Short mmCIF file of C-alpha atoms and ligand atoms in Angstrom, two decimals:
data_model
loop_
_atom_site.label_atom_id
_atom_site.label_comp_id
_atom_site.label_asym_id
_atom_site.label_seq_id
_atom_site.Cartn_x
_atom_site.Cartn_y
_atom_site.Cartn_z
CA MET B 166 0.00 0.00 0.00
CA SER B 167 1.42 3.38 -0.85
CA LEU B 168 1.77 6.00 1.85
CA PRO B 169 -0.38 9.17 1.74
CA LYS B 170 1.35 12.10 0.06
CA VAL B 171 2.05 15.13 2.21
CA TYR B 172 3.62 18.54 1.64
CA VAL B 173 5.53 20.15 4.49
CA GLY B 174 5.49 23.86 3.65
CA LEU B 175 8.20 24.99 6.05
CA PRO B 176 11.48 23.54 7.32
CA ILE B 177 10.23 22.00 10.57
CA GLN B 178 12.53 20.39 13.12
CA GLU B 179 13.81 16.82 12.89
CA ALA B 180 11.62 15.98 15.92
CA GLY B 181 8.59 16.31 13.61
CA LEU B 182 10.14 14.71 10.54
CA GLU B 183 10.89 11.59 12.60
CA ILE B 184 7.17 11.18 13.13
CA LEU B 185 6.36 11.62 9.45
CA ARG B 186 8.98 9.15 8.20
CA GLY B 187 7.51 5.76 7.35
CA ARG B 188 3.97 7.03 7.94
CA VAL B 189 3.59 9.43 5.04
CA ASP B 190 5.38 10.15 1.79
CA TYR B 191 6.41 13.78 2.28
CA ARG B 192 8.07 16.50 0.31
CA ILE B 193 9.37 19.49 2.23
CA TRP B 194 10.19 23.13 1.59
CA GLU B 195 13.66 23.29 3.10
CA ARG B 196 14.52 26.93 2.70
CA GLU B 197 13.46 29.95 4.78
CA GLY B 198 10.12 31.61 4.17
CA ALA B 199 7.51 29.93 2.03
CA PRO B 200 7.46 28.54 -1.49
CA ASP B 201 6.09 31.04 -3.98
CA ARG B 202 2.43 30.66 -4.65
CA GLU B 203 2.66 28.90 -8.01
CA GLU B 204 5.15 26.37 -6.77
CA LEU B 205 3.07 25.75 -3.66
CA LEU B 206 -0.13 25.16 -5.63
CA ARG B 207 1.75 22.78 -7.94
CA GLU B 208 3.09 20.83 -4.95
CA LEU B 209 -0.39 20.51 -3.49
CA LYS B 210 -2.07 18.98 -6.56
CA ASP B 211 -1.99 15.39 -5.36
CA VAL B 212 -1.34 15.64 -1.61
CA GLU B 213 -3.69 14.54 1.17
CA GLY B 214 -1.96 16.50 3.90
CA LEU B 215 -0.41 19.96 4.20
CA LEU B 216 1.77 20.99 7.10
CA SER B 217 1.37 24.76 6.99
CA GLY B 218 2.65 27.71 8.97
CA LEU B 219 2.25 31.44 9.28
CA PRO B 220 3.88 32.33 5.93
CA ILE B 221 1.38 30.11 4.07
CA ARG B 222 -2.07 31.55 3.35
CA VAL B 223 -4.57 28.70 3.12
CA ASP B 224 -7.52 30.18 1.22
CA GLU B 225 -10.16 29.12 -1.33
CA GLU B 226 -7.65 29.28 -4.16
CA LEU B 227 -5.23 26.96 -2.40
CA LEU B 228 -7.98 24.56 -1.33
CA ASN B 229 -9.29 24.43 -4.90
CA ALA B 230 -5.82 23.57 -6.15
CA ALA B 231 -5.46 20.81 -3.55
CA SER B 232 -8.50 18.69 -4.36
CA ARG B 233 -7.34 15.58 -2.44
CA LEU B 234 -6.54 17.44 0.78
CA LYS B 235 -7.86 15.92 4.03
CA VAL B 236 -5.89 17.86 6.61
CA VAL B 237 -4.17 21.20 7.07
CA SER B 238 -1.93 20.92 10.11
CA ASN B 239 -0.73 24.35 11.20
CA TYR B 240 2.64 24.70 12.91
CA ALA B 241 1.30 27.43 15.24
CA VAL B 242 -1.36 27.87 17.88
CA GLY B 243 -2.98 30.74 15.94
CA TYR B 244 -4.63 29.87 12.63
CA ASP B 245 -5.67 33.21 11.14
CA ASN B 246 -3.57 32.27 8.08
CA ILE B 247 -6.21 29.63 7.33
CA ASP B 248 -9.74 30.15 6.00
CA VAL B 249 -11.19 27.60 8.41
CA ALA B 250 -14.76 27.99 7.09
CA ALA B 251 -13.58 27.19 3.55
CA ALA B 252 -11.74 24.09 4.82
CA THR B 253 -14.75 22.98 6.86
CA LYS B 254 -17.04 23.32 3.85
CA ARG B 255 -14.79 20.86 2.02
CA GLY B 256 -14.57 18.44 4.97
CA ILE B 257 -10.88 19.22 5.56
CA CYS B 258 -9.56 18.96 9.13
CA VAL B 259 -7.62 21.95 10.45
CA THR B 260 -5.31 21.47 13.44
CA ASN B 261 -2.99 23.71 15.49
CA THR B 262 -0.29 23.34 18.17
CA PRO B 263 -1.54 24.60 21.55
CA ASP B 264 0.10 23.83 24.93
CA VAL B 265 3.65 23.15 23.70
CA LEU B 266 4.31 26.86 23.14
CA THR B 267 2.39 28.22 26.13
CA PRO B 268 5.36 28.63 28.53
CA ALA B 269 7.68 30.04 25.85
CA THR B 270 5.12 32.61 24.72
CA ALA B 271 4.28 33.65 28.28
CA ASP B 272 8.02 34.00 29.00
CA LEU B 273 8.53 36.21 25.93
CA THR B 274 5.56 38.32 27.00
CA PHE B 275 7.21 38.84 30.34
CA ALA B 276 10.51 39.64 28.65
CA LEU B 277 8.69 42.40 26.71
CA ILE B 278 7.00 43.67 29.87
CA LEU B 279 10.35 43.92 31.70
CA ALA B 280 12.32 45.20 28.71
CA SER B 281 9.75 47.91 27.97
CA ALA B 282 9.29 48.97 31.58
CA ARG B 283 13.02 49.13 32.30
CA ARG B 284 14.09 50.42 28.87
CA ILE B 285 16.52 47.56 28.33
CA ILE B 286 16.99 47.97 24.56
CA GLU B 287 17.47 51.72 24.86
CA ALA B 288 19.87 51.24 27.79
CA ASN B 289 21.94 48.71 25.85
CA ALA B 290 22.25 51.08 22.88
CA PHE B 291 23.12 54.00 25.18
CA LEU B 292 25.94 52.08 26.82
CA ARG B 293 27.43 50.73 23.59
CA SER B 294 27.39 54.12 21.89
CA GLY B 295 29.69 55.52 24.59
CA GLU B 296 27.11 57.90 26.03
CA TRP B 297 27.40 56.52 29.56
CA LYS B 298 29.48 59.12 31.43
CA VAL B 299 28.33 58.88 35.02
CA TRP B 300 25.85 57.09 37.27
CA ALA B 301 22.98 59.53 37.70
CA PRO B 302 19.72 59.53 39.68
CA GLU B 303 17.58 60.19 36.62
CA LEU B 304 19.47 58.02 34.12
CA LEU B 305 17.12 55.71 32.17
CA VAL B 306 14.40 55.71 34.79
CA GLY B 307 11.51 53.42 33.83
CA ARG B 308 8.33 51.97 35.25
CA GLU B 309 8.02 49.65 38.24
CA VAL B 310 6.65 46.20 37.40
CA ALA B 311 6.32 44.82 40.93
CA GLY B 312 3.00 45.68 42.54
CA SER B 313 1.58 47.24 39.39
CA THR B 314 -1.65 46.22 37.63
CA LEU B 315 -1.57 43.91 34.62
CA GLY B 316 -4.55 43.74 32.25
CA ILE B 317 -4.76 40.57 30.18
CA ILE B 318 -7.01 40.63 27.11
CA GLY B 319 -7.79 37.05 26.07
CA PHE B 320 -7.62 34.68 29.01
CA GLY B 321 -6.88 31.34 27.37
CA LYS B 322 -3.89 29.14 28.09
CA ILE B 323 -1.25 31.78 27.27
CA GLY B 324 -3.10 34.57 29.07
CA GLN B 325 -3.38 32.38 32.17
CA ALA B 326 0.32 31.44 31.98
CA VAL B 327 1.15 35.16 31.91
CA ALA B 328 -1.07 35.64 34.99
CA LYS B 329 0.85 32.93 36.80
CA ARG B 330 4.14 34.72 36.14
CA ALA B 331 2.60 38.06 37.15
CA ARG B 332 1.73 36.68 40.57
CA GLY B 333 5.42 36.17 41.23
CA PHE B 334 5.85 39.89 40.61
CA ASP B 335 3.08 40.74 43.09
CA MET B 336 1.00 42.25 40.30
CA ASN B 337 -2.72 42.88 40.55
CA ILE B 338 -4.28 41.07 37.61
CA LEU B 339 -7.36 41.98 35.58
CA TYR B 340 -8.58 39.99 32.60
CA PHE B 341 -11.08 40.47 29.81
CA ASP B 342 -12.33 37.60 27.70
CA THR B 343 -15.53 37.22 25.70
CA ALA B 344 -15.81 33.51 26.57
CA ARG B 345 -15.27 33.46 30.32
CA ARG B 346 -16.30 35.73 33.15
CA GLU B 347 -15.72 34.02 36.47
CA PRO B 348 -15.32 36.99 38.79
CA GLU B 349 -12.03 35.61 40.06
CA HIS B 350 -9.66 33.04 38.57
CA SER B 351 -7.38 30.70 40.59
CA SER B 352 -4.42 32.94 39.69
CA GLY B 353 -6.10 35.82 41.52
CA ALA B 354 -7.01 37.50 38.21
CA LYS B 355 -10.29 39.41 38.35
CA TYR B 356 -12.70 39.79 35.46
CA ALA B 357 -13.11 43.37 34.16
CA SER B 358 -14.88 44.92 31.20
CA LEU B 359 -12.49 45.98 28.46
CA ASP B 360 -12.91 49.68 29.34
CA GLU B 361 -12.31 49.09 33.05
CA LEU B 362 -9.25 47.00 32.26
CA LEU B 363 -7.80 49.68 29.98
CA LYS B 364 -8.42 52.47 32.50
CA ASN B 365 -6.89 50.64 35.46
CA SER B 366 -3.92 48.72 34.08
CA ASP B 367 -0.25 49.73 34.11
CA PHE B 368 0.47 47.02 31.54
CA VAL B 369 -2.03 45.76 28.98
CA THR B 370 -1.16 42.52 27.20
CA LEU B 371 -3.00 40.82 24.33
CA HIS B 372 -3.50 37.05 24.15
CA CYS B 373 -6.60 36.55 22.02
CA LEU B 374 -6.98 34.91 18.63
CA LEU B 375 -7.19 37.22 15.64
CA ASN B 376 -10.60 37.13 13.96
CA GLU B 377 -13.24 39.59 12.71
CA GLN B 378 -14.31 40.36 16.31
CA THR B 379 -10.80 41.00 17.64
CA LYS B 380 -9.22 42.84 14.70
CA ASN B 381 -8.25 46.36 15.89
CA ILE B 382 -9.53 45.55 19.38
CA ILE B 383 -6.99 48.21 20.40
CA GLY B 384 -7.52 51.41 18.40
CA GLU B 385 -7.50 55.13 19.16
CA LYS B 386 -10.43 55.00 21.58
CA GLU B 387 -8.89 52.19 23.62
CA LEU B 388 -5.41 53.74 23.67
CA ARG B 389 -6.92 56.99 24.92
CA LEU B 390 -8.55 55.11 27.80
CA MET B 391 -5.17 53.79 28.95
CA LYS B 392 -3.08 55.63 31.56
CA ASN B 393 -0.35 57.84 30.14
CA THR B 394 2.07 55.79 32.24
CA ALA B 395 0.85 52.46 30.83
CA ILE B 396 2.59 50.06 28.46
CA LEU B 397 0.91 47.97 25.74
CA ILE B 398 2.33 44.51 24.97
CA ASN B 399 1.42 42.53 21.85
CA ALA B 400 2.87 39.04 21.41
CA ALA B 401 -0.31 37.67 19.80
CA ARG B 402 -1.12 39.05 16.32
CA GLY B 403 -0.30 42.45 14.79
CA PRO B 404 -3.76 43.31 13.45
CA LEU B 405 -5.22 43.23 16.99
CA VAL B 406 -3.77 46.76 17.26
CA ASP B 407 -4.34 49.69 14.89
CA PRO B 408 -0.70 50.57 14.08
CA SER B 409 -1.26 54.23 13.17
CA ALA B 410 -3.20 54.84 16.39
CA LEU B 411 -0.42 53.07 18.30
CA TYR B 412 2.20 55.25 16.62
CA ARG B 413 0.36 58.39 17.69
CA ALA B 414 -0.24 57.04 21.18
CA CYS B 415 3.47 56.34 21.68
CA SER B 416 4.86 59.43 19.94
CA GLU B 417 2.38 61.85 21.54
CA LYS B 418 2.69 60.04 24.90
CA TRP B 419 -0.95 59.10 25.41
CA ILE B 420 0.72 55.95 26.75
CA TRP B 421 4.23 55.39 28.03
CA GLY B 422 5.32 52.84 25.48
CA ALA B 423 4.79 49.48 23.83
CA GLY B 424 6.47 46.10 23.45
CA LEU B 425 5.73 44.31 20.19
CA ASP B 426 6.54 40.82 18.96
CA VAL B 427 4.05 40.98 16.09
CA PHE B 428 3.08 43.41 13.31
CA VAL B 429 0.27 43.96 10.85
CA LYS B 430 2.58 43.04 7.99
CA GLU B 431 5.39 40.61 8.70
CA PRO B 432 8.26 41.01 8.28
CA VAL B 433 7.66 44.61 9.37
CA SER B 434 9.45 47.11 7.12
CA PRO B 435 12.60 48.61 8.69
CA ASP B 436 11.06 51.96 7.65
CA ASP B 437 7.90 51.41 9.71
CA PRO B 438 7.32 54.58 11.79
CA LEU B 439 6.86 52.50 14.97
CA LEU B 440 10.51 51.44 14.71
CA THR B 441 11.67 55.05 15.01
CA LEU B 442 10.30 55.43 18.55
CA PRO B 443 12.61 54.82 21.53
CA ASN B 444 9.63 53.88 23.71
CA VAL B 445 8.63 51.00 21.42
CA THR B 446 10.50 47.73 22.01
CA THR B 447 10.34 45.32 19.08
CA VAL B 448 11.30 41.72 18.35
CA PRO B 449 10.59 39.68 15.18
CA HIS B 450 7.69 37.33 16.10
CA ILE B 451 9.77 35.06 18.36
CA GLY B 452 7.13 34.31 21.01
CA SER B 453 7.41 30.54 20.63
CA ALA B 454 11.08 30.52 19.65
CA SER B 455 12.57 28.33 22.37
CA ARG B 456 14.19 25.01 21.47
CA VAL B 457 11.68 23.10 23.59
CA ALA B 458 8.64 24.90 22.16
CA ARG B 459 9.70 24.66 18.51
CA ASP B 460 10.55 20.94 18.79
CA GLY B 461 7.19 20.50 20.51
CA MET B 462 5.39 22.33 17.70
CA ALA B 463 7.13 20.12 15.12
CA ARG B 464 6.07 16.95 16.97
CA ARG B 465 2.56 18.15 17.62
CA SER B 466 1.89 19.29 14.04
CA ALA B 467 3.34 16.05 12.63
CA THR B 468 1.27 13.96 15.06
CA ASN B 469 -1.95 15.80 14.19
CA LEU B 470 -1.26 15.32 10.49
CA THR B 471 -0.49 11.60 10.70
CA ALA B 472 -3.50 11.04 12.99
CA VAL B 473 -5.96 12.34 10.40
CA LEU B 474 -4.31 10.45 7.54
CA GLY B 475 -4.35 7.29 9.66
CA GLY B 476 -8.10 7.68 10.25
CA HIS B 477 -7.87 8.92 13.84
CA ARG B 478 -9.28 12.05 15.41
CA PRO B 479 -6.36 14.43 15.92
CA GLN B 480 -5.70 15.88 19.37
CA ASP B 481 -5.97 19.51 18.27
CA LEU B 482 -8.89 19.75 15.87
CA VAL B 483 -9.89 23.37 15.25
CA ASN B 484 -13.06 22.44 13.29
CA PRO B 485 -14.60 19.43 15.10
CA GLU B 486 -17.74 19.68 12.91
CA VAL B 487 -15.71 18.03 10.15
CA TRP B 488 -15.08 14.96 12.26
CA GLN B 489 -18.73 14.52 13.22
CA ALA B 490 -19.71 14.65 9.55
C1 LIG Y 98 2.66 31.84 16.62
O1 LIG Y 98 2.48 33.02 16.53
C2 LIG Y 98 1.61 30.90 16.85
O2 LIG Y 98 0.43 31.22 16.67
O3 LIG Y 98 1.95 29.76 17.19
C1 LIG Y 99 1.18 47.03 16.00
O1 LIG Y 99 0.71 46.11 16.68
C2 LIG Y 99 1.54 46.80 14.64
O2 LIG Y 99 1.00 45.84 14.16
O3 LIG Y 99 2.39 47.47 14.02
#
């Protein structure tokens, strides 16, 4: 019996390839980035499985080109690169990689909170450029993290992992989430409306999925509700924040600053106005970039893919309706 054909659209770790070997007949894109569209569509003509990732847009056009497809296994927890409704309509399973990247992403969020509050990037540049002449009481003074209030928008696994870390910093924790509203969570986080959260937080961090409801959840109105001493952190998805409103908020000091791992368009252009601001700390979408998390994502995405092709329900099915049907 021949093995099901699969296309692996990004150079995933050996930990995942080990799982694919002997179970599927795969071809892999081994370079950085993604194959160009034409090449990708050609590769997908006769495959039953696609291992996709953020640089690959899975839309109607792609699904039409891949008429034998049974599963799109995304190497990410977010899946806004995939038109899930279009996949569901065709009976195609969509899977993601939760859990394995939760600690790494929560850690990176905290790194952005600390780096933004204590001006770490700016301080490093100051020192290396030879500007450091003397220890001075007002040199590079930032915000205090300990004892401050953290507002978490989107209280799923990553949001809760951030709350757990915040407790160690004696932070007061507020959360807003459309799906849950227990007044108080085991981490000590208290439910707040979005407006209340924005008004009362010293740090606001985003951990929701990107969809039509959450796009631009932070725009001018929301930024104006925040304290002028507050810091916005985004390690979720760029389009959750209106970038031109954020630029004005940071340059005109409606808020104190921002820490960003993600951008509306990635890679963000080096000419993006946000990158000119000293009070905006930026890193290139590395939330899940720890060795443990990335190996875990490779294993989890490979396991989800081989499960579907072996006739089993995958652990991380985003569109369970497909399985029932
Ligand atoms: C990365 O951003 C992910 O969604 O896993
Ligand atoms: C801000 O979040 C941006 O996307 O540039």
